[in-house]
PDB file of C-alpha atoms in Angstrom:
ATOM      1  CA  UNK A 733      55.442 -37.805  -4.675  1.00 60.00           C
ATOM      2  CA  UNK A 734      54.428 -41.288  -3.527  1.00 91.00           C
ATOM      3  CA  UNK A 735      55.931 -44.642  -4.433  1.00 96.00           C
ATOM      4  CA  UNK A 736      54.320 -47.497  -6.349  1.00 98.00           C
ATOM      5  CA  UNK A 737      55.284 -51.143  -6.009  1.00 98.00           C
ATOM      6  CA  UNK A 738      56.862 -52.813  -9.030  1.00 98.00           C
ATOM      7  CA  UNK A 739      58.305 -56.294  -9.531  1.00 98.00           C
ATOM      8  CA  UNK A 740      61.741 -54.938  -8.625  1.00 97.00           C
ATOM      9  CA  UNK A 741      60.485 -52.932  -5.658  1.00 97.00           C
ATOM     10  CA  UNK A 742      59.010 -49.486  -4.996  1.00 97.00           C
ATOM     11  CA  UNK A 743      59.467 -46.701  -7.538  1.00 97.00           C
ATOM     12  CA  UNK A 744      58.565 -43.049  -7.125  1.00 97.00           C
ATOM     13  CA  UNK A 745      55.515 -42.347  -9.277  1.00 97.00           C
ATOM     14  CA  UNK A 746      57.370 -39.331 -10.676  1.00 96.00           C
ATOM     15  CA  UNK A 747      59.773 -41.793 -12.297  1.00 97.00           C
ATOM     16  CA  UNK A 748      57.208 -44.035 -14.014  1.00 98.00           C
ATOM     17  CA  UNK A 749      57.544 -42.143 -17.283  1.00 98.00           C
ATOM     18  CA  UNK A 750      55.681 -43.284 -20.360  1.00 98.00           C
ATOM     19  CA  UNK A 751      53.323 -45.998 -19.155  1.00 98.00           C
ATOM     20  CA  UNK A 752      51.176 -48.544 -20.957  1.00 98.00           C
ATOM     21  CA  UNK A 753      48.376 -49.272 -18.524  1.00 98.00           C
ATOM     22  CA  UNK A 754      47.138 -52.690 -19.670  1.00 98.00           C
ATOM     23  CA  UNK A 755      49.696 -55.155 -20.989  1.00 98.00           C
ATOM     24  CA  UNK A 756      50.142 -58.803 -20.086  1.00 98.00           C
ATOM     25  CA  UNK A 757      53.480 -60.569 -20.229  1.00 98.00           C
ATOM     26  CA  UNK A 758      51.872 -64.022 -20.338  1.00 98.00           C
ATOM     27  CA  UNK A 759      48.280 -65.242 -20.263  1.00 98.00           C
ATOM     28  CA  UNK A 760      48.919 -68.855 -19.422  1.00 96.00           C
ATOM     29  CA  UNK A 761      47.128 -71.501 -17.381  1.00 95.00           C
ATOM     30  CA  UNK A 762      49.146 -73.727 -15.082  1.00 94.00           C
ATOM     31  CA  UNK A 763      48.052 -76.706 -17.175  1.00 95.00           C
ATOM     32  CA  UNK A 764      49.460 -75.165 -20.360  1.00 96.00           C
ATOM     33  CA  UNK A 765      52.721 -74.283 -18.613  1.00 95.00           C
ATOM     34  CA  UNK A 766      53.089 -77.908 -17.503  1.00 95.00           C
ATOM     35  CA  UNK A 767      52.517 -79.294 -21.018  1.00 95.00           C
ATOM     36  CA  UNK A 768      55.677 -79.484 -23.091  1.00 94.00           C
ATOM     37  CA  UNK A 769      53.651 -79.470 -26.291  1.00 93.00           C
ATOM     38  CA  UNK A 770      52.395 -75.999 -25.346  1.00 95.00           C
ATOM     39  CA  UNK A 771      55.210 -74.400 -23.426  1.00 96.00           C
ATOM     40  CA  UNK A 772      58.993 -74.151 -23.468  1.00 96.00           C
ATOM     41  CA  UNK A 773      59.976 -72.109 -20.409  1.00 97.00           C
ATOM     42  CA  UNK A 774      63.396 -70.970 -21.593  1.00 97.00           C
ATOM     43  CA  UNK A 775      62.248 -70.135 -25.114  1.00 97.00           C
ATOM     44  CA  UNK A 776      59.248 -68.145 -23.946  1.00 97.00           C
ATOM     45  CA  UNK A 777      61.181 -66.276 -21.249  1.00 98.00           C
ATOM     46  CA  UNK A 778      63.895 -65.325 -23.758  1.00 98.00           C
ATOM     47  CA  UNK A 779      61.239 -64.170 -26.214  1.00 98.00           C
ATOM     48  CA  UNK A 780      59.544 -62.037 -23.557  1.00 98.00           C
ATOM     49  CA  UNK A 781      62.841 -60.446 -22.553  1.00 98.00           C
ATOM     50  CA  UNK A 782      63.538 -59.521 -26.183  1.00 98.00           C
ATOM     51  CA  UNK A 783      60.048 -58.071 -26.716  1.00 98.00           C
ATOM     52  CA  UNK A 784      60.121 -56.036 -23.524  1.00 98.00           C
ATOM     53  CA  UNK A 785      63.618 -54.721 -24.241  1.00 98.00           C
ATOM     54  CA  UNK A 786      62.337 -53.588 -27.624  1.00 98.00           C
ATOM     55  CA  UNK A 787      59.405 -51.849 -25.949  1.00 98.00           C
ATOM     56  CA  UNK A 788      61.743 -50.126 -23.490  1.00 98.00           C
ATOM     57  CA  UNK A 789      63.940 -48.971 -26.352  1.00 98.00           C
ATOM     58  CA  UNK A 790      60.877 -47.306 -27.899  1.00 98.00           C
ATOM     59  CA  UNK A 791      60.655 -45.069 -24.845  1.00 98.00           C
ATOM     60  CA  UNK A 792      58.136 -46.945 -22.694  1.00 98.00           C
ATOM     61  CA  UNK A 793      59.422 -47.163 -19.131  1.00 98.00           C
ATOM     62  CA  UNK A 794      56.500 -48.833 -17.314  1.00 98.00           C
ATOM     63  CA  UNK A 795      53.803 -51.396 -18.008  1.00 98.00           C
ATOM     64  CA  UNK A 796      50.901 -52.295 -15.732  1.00 98.00           C
ATOM     65  CA  UNK A 797      50.258 -56.032 -16.000  1.00 98.00           C
ATOM     66  CA  UNK A 798      46.711 -56.957 -14.839  1.00 98.00           C
ATOM     67  CA  UNK A 799      47.311 -60.723 -14.962  1.00 98.00           C
ATOM     68  CA  UNK A 800      45.515 -62.076 -11.882  1.00 98.00           C
ATOM     69  CA  UNK A 801      43.965 -65.365 -10.742  1.00 96.00           C
ATOM     70  CA  UNK A 802      42.044 -66.705 -13.718  1.00 97.00           C
ATOM     71  CA  UNK A 803      44.643 -65.473 -16.207  1.00 97.00           C
ATOM     72  CA  UNK A 804      47.628 -67.426 -14.924  1.00 96.00           C
ATOM     73  CA  UNK A 805      49.559 -64.986 -12.749  1.00 97.00           C
ATOM     74  CA  UNK A 806      52.963 -66.405 -11.785  1.00 97.00           C
ATOM     75  CA  UNK A 807      55.101 -63.654 -10.299  1.00 97.00           C
ATOM     76  CA  UNK A 808      58.436 -65.547 -10.034  1.00 97.00           C
ATOM     77  CA  UNK A 809      58.528 -65.858 -13.830  1.00 98.00           C
ATOM     78  CA  UNK A 810      57.692 -62.160 -14.275  1.00 98.00           C
ATOM     79  CA  UNK A 811      60.359 -61.162 -11.757  1.00 97.00           C
ATOM     80  CA  UNK A 812      62.926 -63.281 -13.609  1.00 97.00           C
ATOM     81  CA  UNK A 813      62.060 -61.455 -16.826  1.00 98.00           C
ATOM     82  CA  UNK A 814      62.042 -58.008 -15.213  1.00 98.00           C
ATOM     83  CA  UNK A 815      65.558 -58.559 -13.878  1.00 97.00           C
ATOM     84  CA  UNK A 816      66.723 -58.943 -17.484  1.00 98.00           C
ATOM     85  CA  UNK A 817      65.022 -55.747 -18.690  1.00 98.00           C
ATOM     86  CA  UNK A 818      66.557 -52.904 -16.679  1.00 98.00           C
ATOM     87  CA  UNK A 819      64.864 -49.593 -17.293  1.00 98.00           C
ATOM     88  CA  UNK A 820      61.386 -51.091 -17.600  1.00 98.00           C
ATOM     89  CA  UNK A 821      59.064 -51.183 -14.584  1.00 98.00           C
ATOM     90  CA  UNK A 822      56.455 -53.951 -14.403  1.00 98.00           C
ATOM     91  CA  UNK A 823      53.567 -53.306 -12.008  1.00 98.00           C
ATOM     92  CA  UNK A 824      51.483 -56.359 -11.084  1.00 98.00           C
ATOM     93  CA  UNK A 825      47.925 -56.712  -9.817  1.00 98.00           C
ATOM     94  CA  UNK A 826      45.758 -58.716  -7.491  1.00 98.00           C
ATOM     95  CA  UNK A 827      42.150 -59.663  -8.010  1.00 98.00           C
ATOM     96  CA  UNK A 828      40.223 -62.282  -9.888  1.00 98.00           C
ATOM     97  CA  UNK A 829      39.238 -62.705 -13.537  1.00 98.00           C
ATOM     98  CA  UNK A 830      35.951 -64.452 -14.239  1.00 98.00           C
ATOM     99  CA  UNK A 831      32.926 -63.781 -16.432  1.00 98.00           C
ATOM    100  CA  UNK A 832      30.517 -65.951 -14.444  1.00 98.00           C
ATOM    101  CA  UNK A 833      31.293 -67.939 -11.283  1.00 97.00           C
ATOM    102  CA  UNK A 834      33.862 -67.624  -8.548  1.00 96.00           C
ATOM    103  CA  UNK A 835      36.524 -70.363  -8.657  1.00 95.00           C
ATOM    104  CA  UNK A 836      36.152 -73.404  -6.439  1.00 95.00           C
ATOM    105  CA  UNK A 837      38.606 -71.997  -3.905  1.00 94.00           C
ATOM    106  CA  UNK A 838      35.867 -69.510  -2.934  1.00 97.00           C
ATOM    107  CA  UNK A 839      32.695 -71.314  -3.975  1.00 95.00           C
ATOM    108  CA  UNK A 840      31.901 -72.803  -0.561  1.00 96.00           C
ATOM    109  CA  UNK A 841      33.583 -70.155   1.629  1.00 96.00           C
ATOM    110  CA  UNK A 842      32.109 -66.740   2.270  1.00 95.00           C
ATOM    111  CA  UNK A 843      29.005 -64.942   3.460  1.00 93.00           C
ATOM    112  CA  UNK A 844      26.062 -67.344   3.358  1.00 92.00           C
ATOM    113  CA  UNK A 845      28.119 -70.223   1.919  1.00 92.00           C
ATOM    114  CA  UNK A 846      28.714 -73.700   3.420  1.00 94.00           C
ATOM    115  CA  UNK A 847      31.542 -72.210   5.444  1.00 93.00           C
ATOM    116  CA  UNK A 848      29.807 -69.001   6.473  1.00 94.00           C
ATOM    117  CA  UNK A 849      32.548 -66.433   7.034  1.00 94.00           C
ATOM    118  CA  UNK A 850      33.611 -62.921   6.053  1.00 95.00           C
ATOM    119  CA  UNK A 851      34.509 -62.650   2.371  1.00 97.00           C
ATOM    120  CA  UNK A 852      37.893 -64.448   2.058  1.00 98.00           C
ATOM    121  CA  UNK A 853      38.726 -62.732  -1.221  1.00 98.00           C
ATOM    122  CA  UNK A 854      39.141 -59.419   0.574  1.00 98.00           C
ATOM    123  CA  UNK A 855      41.819 -60.784   2.880  1.00 98.00           C
ATOM    124  CA  UNK A 856      43.644 -62.428  -0.014  1.00 98.00           C
ATOM    125  CA  UNK A 857      43.643 -59.251  -2.096  1.00 98.00           C
ATOM    126  CA  UNK A 858      44.716 -57.067   0.821  1.00 98.00           C
ATOM    127  CA  UNK A 859      47.569 -59.430   1.688  1.00 98.00           C
ATOM    128  CA  UNK A 860      48.839 -59.285  -1.919  1.00 98.00           C
ATOM    129  CA  UNK A 861      48.816 -55.481  -1.714  1.00 98.00           C
ATOM    130  CA  UNK A 862      50.288 -55.008   1.742  1.00 98.00           C
ATOM    131  CA  UNK A 863      52.504 -58.054   2.425  1.00 97.00           C
ATOM    132  CA  UNK A 864      53.282 -59.536  -0.988  1.00 98.00           C
ATOM    133  CA  UNK A 865      52.128 -62.212  -3.410  1.00 98.00           C
ATOM    134  CA  UNK A 866      52.843 -65.623  -1.927  1.00 95.00           C
ATOM    135  CA  UNK A 867      56.502 -65.815  -0.919  1.00 93.00           C
ATOM    136  CA  UNK A 868      57.682 -63.812  -3.946  1.00 94.00           C
ATOM    137  CA  UNK A 869      58.428 -60.655  -2.003  1.00 93.00           C
ATOM    138  CA  UNK A 870      56.552 -58.716  -4.710  1.00 97.00           C
ATOM    139  CA  UNK A 871      53.567 -56.574  -3.772  1.00 98.00           C
ATOM    140  CA  UNK A 872      50.637 -55.934  -6.078  1.00 98.00           C
ATOM    141  CA  UNK A 873      49.858 -52.251  -6.701  1.00 98.00           C
ATOM    142  CA  UNK A 874      46.338 -52.376  -8.125  1.00 98.00           C
ATOM    143  CA  UNK A 875      43.181 -54.477  -8.225  1.00 98.00           C
ATOM    144  CA  UNK A 876      41.676 -56.191 -11.269  1.00 98.00           C
ATOM    145  CA  UNK A 877      38.319 -57.845 -11.962  1.00 98.00           C
ATOM    146  CA  UNK A 878      36.058 -58.356 -14.962  1.00 98.00           C
ATOM    147  CA  UNK A 879      32.480 -57.810 -16.129  1.00 98.00           C
ATOM    148  CA  UNK A 880      31.916 -59.207 -19.607  1.00 98.00           C
ATOM    149  CA  UNK A 881      28.844 -60.030 -21.732  1.00 98.00           C
ATOM    150  CA  UNK A 882      27.104 -62.136 -19.034  1.00 98.00           C
ATOM    151  CA  UNK A 883      26.959 -59.003 -16.874  1.00 98.00           C
ATOM    152  CA  UNK A 884      26.772 -58.851 -13.103  1.00 97.00           C
ATOM    153  CA  UNK A 885      26.234 -62.530 -12.421  1.00 98.00           C
ATOM    154  CA  UNK A 886      26.197 -63.455  -8.715  1.00 97.00           C
ATOM    155  CA  UNK A 887      29.815 -64.623  -8.915  1.00 97.00           C
ATOM    156  CA  UNK A 888      31.012 -61.555 -10.785  1.00 98.00           C
ATOM    157  CA  UNK A 889      29.164 -59.215  -8.446  1.00 98.00           C
ATOM    158  CA  UNK A 890      30.746 -60.965  -5.464  1.00 98.00           C
ATOM    159  CA  UNK A 891      34.225 -60.403  -6.910  1.00 98.00           C
ATOM    160  CA  UNK A 892      33.477 -56.773  -7.721  1.00 98.00           C
ATOM    161  CA  UNK A 893      32.283 -56.096  -4.176  1.00 98.00           C
ATOM    162  CA  UNK A 894      35.388 -57.824  -2.762  1.00 98.00           C
ATOM    163  CA  UNK A 895      37.605 -55.646  -4.958  1.00 98.00           C
ATOM    164  CA  UNK A 896      35.740 -52.568  -3.721  1.00 98.00           C
ATOM    165  CA  UNK A 897      36.270 -53.644  -0.108  1.00 98.00           C
ATOM    166  CA  UNK A 898      40.003 -54.154  -0.692  1.00 98.00           C
ATOM    167  CA  UNK A 899      40.156 -50.701  -2.302  1.00 98.00           C
ATOM    168  CA  UNK A 900      38.446 -49.137   0.723  1.00 98.00           C
ATOM    169  CA  UNK A 901      40.893 -50.843   3.073  1.00 98.00           C
ATOM    170  CA  UNK A 902      44.101 -50.085   1.156  1.00 97.00           C
ATOM    171  CA  UNK A 903      43.362 -47.228  -1.242  1.00 97.00           C
ATOM    172  CA  UNK A 904      44.667 -49.331  -4.144  1.00 98.00           C
ATOM    173  CA  UNK A 905      43.320 -48.321  -7.564  1.00 98.00           C
ATOM    174  CA  UNK A 906      41.121 -50.601  -9.642  1.00 98.00           C
ATOM    175  CA  UNK A 907      41.038 -51.729 -13.262  1.00 98.00           C
ATOM    176  CA  UNK A 908      37.910 -53.501 -14.500  1.00 98.00           C
ATOM    177  CA  UNK A 909      37.779 -55.473 -17.744  1.00 98.00           C
ATOM    178  CA  UNK A 910      34.458 -54.423 -19.291  1.00 98.00           C
ATOM    179  CA  UNK A 911      32.380 -55.463 -22.296  1.00 98.00           C
ATOM    180  CA  UNK A 912      31.777 -52.330 -24.348  1.00 98.00           C
ATOM    181  CA  UNK A 913      29.077 -53.701 -26.719  1.00 97.00           C
ATOM    182  CA  UNK A 914      26.764 -54.179 -23.714  1.00 98.00           C
ATOM    183  CA  UNK A 915      28.013 -50.936 -22.103  1.00 98.00           C
ATOM    184  CA  UNK A 916      29.064 -52.865 -19.026  1.00 98.00           C
ATOM    185  CA  UNK A 917      30.946 -49.846 -17.746  1.00 98.00           C
ATOM    186  CA  UNK A 918      27.692 -48.260 -16.583  1.00 98.00           C
ATOM    187  CA  UNK A 919      26.629 -50.904 -14.015  1.00 98.00           C
ATOM    188  CA  UNK A 920      30.264 -51.383 -12.978  1.00 98.00           C
ATOM    189  CA  UNK A 921      30.641 -47.731 -12.000  1.00 98.00           C
ATOM    190  CA  UNK A 922      27.186 -47.661 -10.392  1.00 98.00           C
ATOM    191  CA  UNK A 923      28.098 -50.601  -8.163  1.00 98.00           C
ATOM    192  CA  UNK A 924      31.558 -49.294  -7.315  1.00 98.00           C
ATOM    193  CA  UNK A 925      30.146 -45.878  -6.453  1.00 98.00           C
ATOM    194  CA  UNK A 926      27.553 -47.500  -4.178  1.00 98.00           C
ATOM    195  CA  UNK A 927      30.400 -49.437  -2.529  1.00 98.00           C
ATOM    196  CA  UNK A 928      32.223 -46.228  -1.680  1.00 98.00           C
ATOM    197  CA  UNK A 929      34.961 -46.474  -4.302  1.00 98.00           C
ATOM    198  CA  UNK A 930      36.733 -43.312  -5.435  1.00 97.00           C
ATOM    199  CA  UNK A 931      35.884 -43.467  -9.132  1.00 98.00           C
ATOM    200  CA  UNK A 932      38.865 -41.318 -10.067  1.00 97.00           C
ATOM    201  CA  UNK A 933      40.953 -44.371  -9.075  1.00 98.00           C
ATOM    202  CA  UNK A 934      39.112 -46.667 -11.528  1.00 98.00           C
ATOM    203  CA  UNK A 935      40.096 -47.534 -15.089  1.00 98.00           C
ATOM    204  CA  UNK A 936      37.170 -48.789 -17.172  1.00 98.00           C
ATOM    205  CA  UNK A 937      39.146 -51.336 -19.155  1.00 98.00           C
ATOM    206  CA  UNK A 938      38.429 -51.823 -22.846  1.00 98.00           C
ATOM    207  CA  UNK A 939      36.243 -48.732 -23.052  1.00 98.00           C
ATOM    208  CA  UNK A 940      38.104 -48.118 -26.309  1.00 98.00           C
ATOM    209  CA  UNK A 941      36.322 -51.048 -27.928  1.00 98.00           C
ATOM    210  CA  UNK A 942      33.436 -48.570 -28.266  1.00 98.00           C
ATOM    211  CA  UNK A 943      33.194 -45.532 -30.520  1.00 98.00           C
ATOM    212  CA  UNK A 944      29.958 -44.322 -28.863  1.00 98.00           C
ATOM    213  CA  UNK A 945      30.957 -40.886 -27.617  1.00 98.00           C
ATOM    214  CA  UNK A 946      27.826 -40.520 -25.496  1.00 98.00           C
ATOM    215  CA  UNK A 947      28.648 -43.738 -23.646  1.00 98.00           C
ATOM    216  CA  UNK A 948      32.307 -42.848 -23.242  1.00 98.00           C
ATOM    217  CA  UNK A 949      31.733 -39.298 -22.031  1.00 98.00           C
ATOM    218  CA  UNK A 950      29.096 -40.526 -19.567  1.00 98.00           C
ATOM    219  CA  UNK A 951      31.711 -42.850 -18.052  1.00 98.00           C
ATOM    220  CA  UNK A 952      34.390 -40.155 -17.999  1.00 98.00           C
ATOM    221  CA  UNK A 953      32.018 -37.620 -16.410  1.00 98.00           C
ATOM    222  CA  UNK A 954      31.874 -39.830 -13.300  1.00 98.00           C
ATOM    223  CA  UNK A 955      35.588 -39.161 -12.817  1.00 98.00           C
ATOM    224  CA  UNK A 956      36.612 -42.634 -13.995  1.00 98.00           C
ATOM    225  CA  UNK A 957      39.429 -43.182 -16.481  1.00 98.00           C
ATOM    226  CA  UNK A 958      38.734 -44.669 -19.916  1.00 99.00           C
ATOM    227  CA  UNK A 959      40.945 -47.596 -20.855  1.00 98.00           C
ATOM    228  CA  UNK A 960      41.667 -47.017 -24.551  1.00 98.00           C
ATOM    229  CA  UNK A 961      43.704 -50.135 -24.214  1.00 98.00           C
ATOM    230  CA  UNK A 962      43.217 -52.572 -27.054  1.00 98.00           C
ATOM    231  CA  UNK A 963      45.065 -50.856 -29.871  1.00 98.00           C
ATOM    232  CA  UNK A 964      45.971 -53.461 -32.450  1.00 98.00           C
ATOM    233  CA  UNK A 965      43.051 -55.745 -31.684  1.00 98.00           C
ATOM    234  CA  UNK A 966      41.496 -54.642 -34.950  1.00 98.00           C
ATOM    235  CA  UNK A 967      38.991 -57.500 -35.160  1.00 97.00           C
ATOM    236  CA  UNK A 968      37.097 -55.805 -32.325  1.00 97.00           C
ATOM    237  CA  UNK A 969      37.592 -52.186 -33.389  1.00 98.00           C
ATOM    238  CA  UNK A 970      39.935 -51.020 -36.156  1.00 98.00           C
ATOM    239  CA  UNK A 971      42.867 -48.817 -35.225  1.00 98.00           C
ATOM    240  CA  UNK A 972      41.580 -46.012 -37.425  1.00 98.00           C
ATOM    241  CA  UNK A 973      38.292 -45.915 -35.508  1.00 98.00           C
ATOM    242  CA  UNK A 974      40.033 -46.128 -32.139  1.00 98.00           C
ATOM    243  CA  UNK A 975      42.280 -43.207 -33.134  1.00 98.00           C
ATOM    244  CA  UNK A 976      39.316 -41.125 -34.302  1.00 98.00           C
ATOM    245  CA  UNK A 977      37.515 -41.759 -31.012  1.00 98.00           C
ATOM    246  CA  UNK A 978      40.501 -40.790 -28.868  1.00 99.00           C
ATOM    247  CA  UNK A 979      41.014 -37.663 -30.992  1.00 98.00           C
ATOM    248  CA  UNK A 980      37.344 -36.701 -30.637  1.00 98.00           C
ATOM    249  CA  UNK A 981      37.505 -37.130 -26.872  1.00 98.00           C
ATOM    250  CA  UNK A 982      40.698 -35.074 -26.688  1.00 98.00           C
ATOM    251  CA  UNK A 983      38.968 -32.321 -28.649  1.00 98.00           C
ATOM    252  CA  UNK A 984      36.149 -32.393 -26.093  1.00 98.00           C
ATOM    253  CA  UNK A 985      38.593 -31.984 -23.227  1.00 98.00           C
ATOM    254  CA  UNK A 986      38.878 -35.570 -21.969  1.00 98.00           C
ATOM    255  CA  UNK A 987      42.605 -36.161 -22.403  1.00 98.00           C
ATOM    256  CA  UNK A 988      42.858 -36.235 -18.599  1.00 98.00           C
ATOM    257  CA  UNK A 989      40.432 -39.174 -18.505  1.00 98.00           C
ATOM    258  CA  UNK A 990      42.124 -41.642 -20.892  1.00 98.00           C
ATOM    259  CA  UNK A 991      45.026 -44.075 -20.781  1.00 98.00           C
ATOM    260  CA  UNK A 992      46.484 -45.981 -23.732  1.00 98.00           C
ATOM    261  CA  UNK A 993      47.610 -49.573 -24.162  1.00 98.00           C
ATOM    262  CA  UNK A 994      47.290 -52.740 -26.279  1.00 98.00           C
ATOM    263  CA  UNK A 995      46.153 -55.548 -23.919  1.00 98.00           C
ATOM    264  CA  UNK A 996      48.825 -57.544 -25.771  1.00 98.00           C
ATOM    265  CA  UNK A 997      51.089 -60.299 -24.447  1.00 98.00           C
ATOM    266  CA  UNK A 998      54.189 -62.231 -25.358  1.00 97.00           C
ATOM    267  CA  UNK A 999      52.184 -65.450 -25.284  1.00 97.00           C
ATOM    268  CA  UNK A1000      48.502 -66.179 -24.689  1.00 97.00           C
ATOM    269  CA  UNK A1001      47.279 -69.764 -24.581  1.00 97.00           C
ATOM    270  CA  UNK A1002      43.708 -68.837 -25.561  1.00 96.00           C
ATOM    271  CA  UNK A1003      44.578 -69.352 -29.221  1.00 94.00           C
ATOM    272  CA  UNK A1004      46.544 -72.586 -29.005  1.00 94.00           C
ATOM    273  CA  UNK A1005      50.202 -73.506 -28.503  1.00 95.00           C
ATOM    274  CA  UNK A1006      51.531 -71.832 -31.654  1.00 93.00           C
ATOM    275  CA  UNK A1007      52.341 -68.121 -31.047  1.00 90.00           C
ATOM    276  CA  UNK A1008      51.868 -67.461 -34.756  1.00 90.00           C
ATOM    277  CA  UNK A1009      48.145 -68.206 -34.497  1.00 92.00           C
ATOM    278  CA  UNK A1010      47.389 -64.975 -32.655  1.00 92.00           C
ATOM    279  CA  UNK A1011      49.702 -63.004 -34.940  1.00 92.00           C
ATOM    280  CA  UNK A1012      47.750 -64.231 -37.960  1.00 93.00           C
ATOM    281  CA  UNK A1013      44.476 -63.350 -36.255  1.00 93.00           C
ATOM    282  CA  UNK A1014      45.564 -59.858 -35.186  1.00 96.00           C
ATOM    283  CA  UNK A1015      48.876 -58.853 -36.832  1.00 97.00           C
ATOM    284  CA  UNK A1016      48.952 -55.400 -35.200  1.00 97.00           C
ATOM    285  CA  UNK A1017      48.314 -56.696 -31.680  1.00 97.00           C
ATOM    286  CA  UNK A1018      51.776 -56.249 -30.195  1.00 97.00           C
ATOM    287  CA  UNK A1019      53.674 -53.920 -27.895  1.00 98.00           C
ATOM    288  CA  UNK A1020      55.104 -51.723 -30.671  1.00 98.00           C
ATOM    289  CA  UNK A1021      51.827 -50.722 -32.313  1.00 98.00           C
ATOM    290  CA  UNK A1022      51.145 -47.577 -30.276  1.00 98.00           C
ATOM    291  CA  UNK A1023      54.676 -46.233 -30.734  1.00 98.00           C
ATOM    292  CA  UNK A1024      54.948 -47.204 -34.397  1.00 98.00           C
ATOM    293  CA  UNK A1025      51.463 -46.388 -35.698  1.00 98.00           C
ATOM    294  CA  UNK A1026      49.017 -44.987 -33.167  1.00 98.00           C
ATOM    295  CA  UNK A1027      50.933 -41.962 -31.921  1.00 98.00           C
ATOM    296  CA  UNK A1028      51.685 -40.700 -35.451  1.00 98.00           C
ATOM    297  CA  UNK A1029      48.014 -41.209 -36.349  1.00 98.00           C
ATOM    298  CA  UNK A1030      46.864 -39.332 -33.248  1.00 98.00           C
ATOM    299  CA  UNK A1031      49.145 -36.420 -34.056  1.00 98.00           C
ATOM    300  CA  UNK A1032      47.829 -36.376 -37.626  1.00 98.00           C
ATOM    301  CA  UNK A1033      44.299 -36.254 -36.182  1.00 98.00           C
ATOM    302  CA  UNK A1034      45.132 -33.136 -34.182  1.00 98.00           C
ATOM    303  CA  UNK A1035      46.071 -34.631 -30.804  1.00 98.00           C
ATOM    304  CA  UNK A1036      48.874 -32.574 -29.293  1.00 98.00           C
ATOM    305  CA  UNK A1037      52.070 -33.860 -27.710  1.00 98.00           C
ATOM    306  CA  UNK A1038      50.840 -32.407 -24.413  1.00 98.00           C
ATOM    307  CA  UNK A1039      47.663 -34.501 -24.662  1.00 98.00           C
ATOM    308  CA  UNK A1040      49.693 -37.602 -25.531  1.00 98.00           C
ATOM    309  CA  UNK A1041      51.881 -37.012 -22.480  1.00 98.00           C
ATOM    310  CA  UNK A1042      48.734 -36.562 -20.406  1.00 98.00           C
ATOM    311  CA  UNK A1043      47.446 -39.990 -21.454  1.00 98.00           C
ATOM    312  CA  UNK A1044      50.765 -41.841 -21.277  1.00 98.00           C
ATOM    313  CA  UNK A1045      52.527 -40.121 -18.361  1.00 98.00           C
ATOM    314  CA  UNK A1046      50.353 -37.866 -16.217  1.00 98.00           C
ATOM    315  CA  UNK A1047      47.217 -40.010 -15.982  1.00 98.00           C
ATOM    316  CA  UNK A1048      49.063 -43.219 -15.012  1.00 98.00           C
ATOM    317  CA  UNK A1049      51.095 -41.221 -12.481  1.00 98.00           C
ATOM    318  CA  UNK A1050      47.892 -39.857 -10.940  1.00 97.00           C
ATOM    319  CA  UNK A1051      46.278 -43.317 -10.904  1.00 98.00           C
ATOM    320  CA  UNK A1052      49.129 -44.855  -8.952  1.00 98.00           C
ATOM    321  CA  UNK A1053      49.627 -41.931  -6.559  1.00 95.00           C
ATOM    322  CA  UNK A1054      48.574 -42.738  -2.993  1.00 75.00           C
ATOM    323  CA  UNK A1055      45.551 -40.870  -1.646  1.00 64.00           C
TER     324      UNK A1055
END
């Protein structure tokens, strides 16, 4: 078997175990982290350690954290937390999260820009994957970008093509945040296919926000993996509907094309400085929800333990295996 990079170093993919494929530790801008009214470093780190230890004790041994530029990635903090949660692997990503424009660091540099040059994003992403993120000594193991309701804007398309180029150069797998109501997964996979990406190495993130089986099977039939990865975010799609959709897809033979997760975090500054605000908005949106509620509901809906292991163990292992 091959090895995958984690915050604590390479791990054989055979040892990843039960894996949640889309969980953030923190979604936090640098400005929020510097504001004492919003952020207490020691309190939040201790809280994250406790939450991740609890997750580990439920039998989860790996999380993939797709927090990249635009979401507040800060690897030294994640490494500090990981060192206090032995037995849990944290896999980090490179890429860029935007729904519209590229950030100013790239706005004037690149093909056809004021500083006309080869796409600088590609070099940055490849360096994160092959040399390490900054001076942290931690290598990213997958690529992340986003296509939301605005669609393939020029900035978003530029990022997506840069991610595809980094994939071609390194073989690293890709996770794309998508907007299911507009069926954004379709143009995403069309573009990635045209860019020479191996679609079996792509997770269509947030596909599970949809219950449209025709849409979901069309994505899965390309070879891509469906991210059924927002369990607990019931304001977008109730858990009962998400469970029914996963069960229906398993019945149709697509257990080998789905991964499970929550897209949860220990703290996200999108909802203000008080952590209780997000808990009031979405009380089931936490790391325990799949173990506590979703897996029993899936079994009650006829999903077998073998299919659950396929989604939580085998599919993540395949995704992170070198090609």
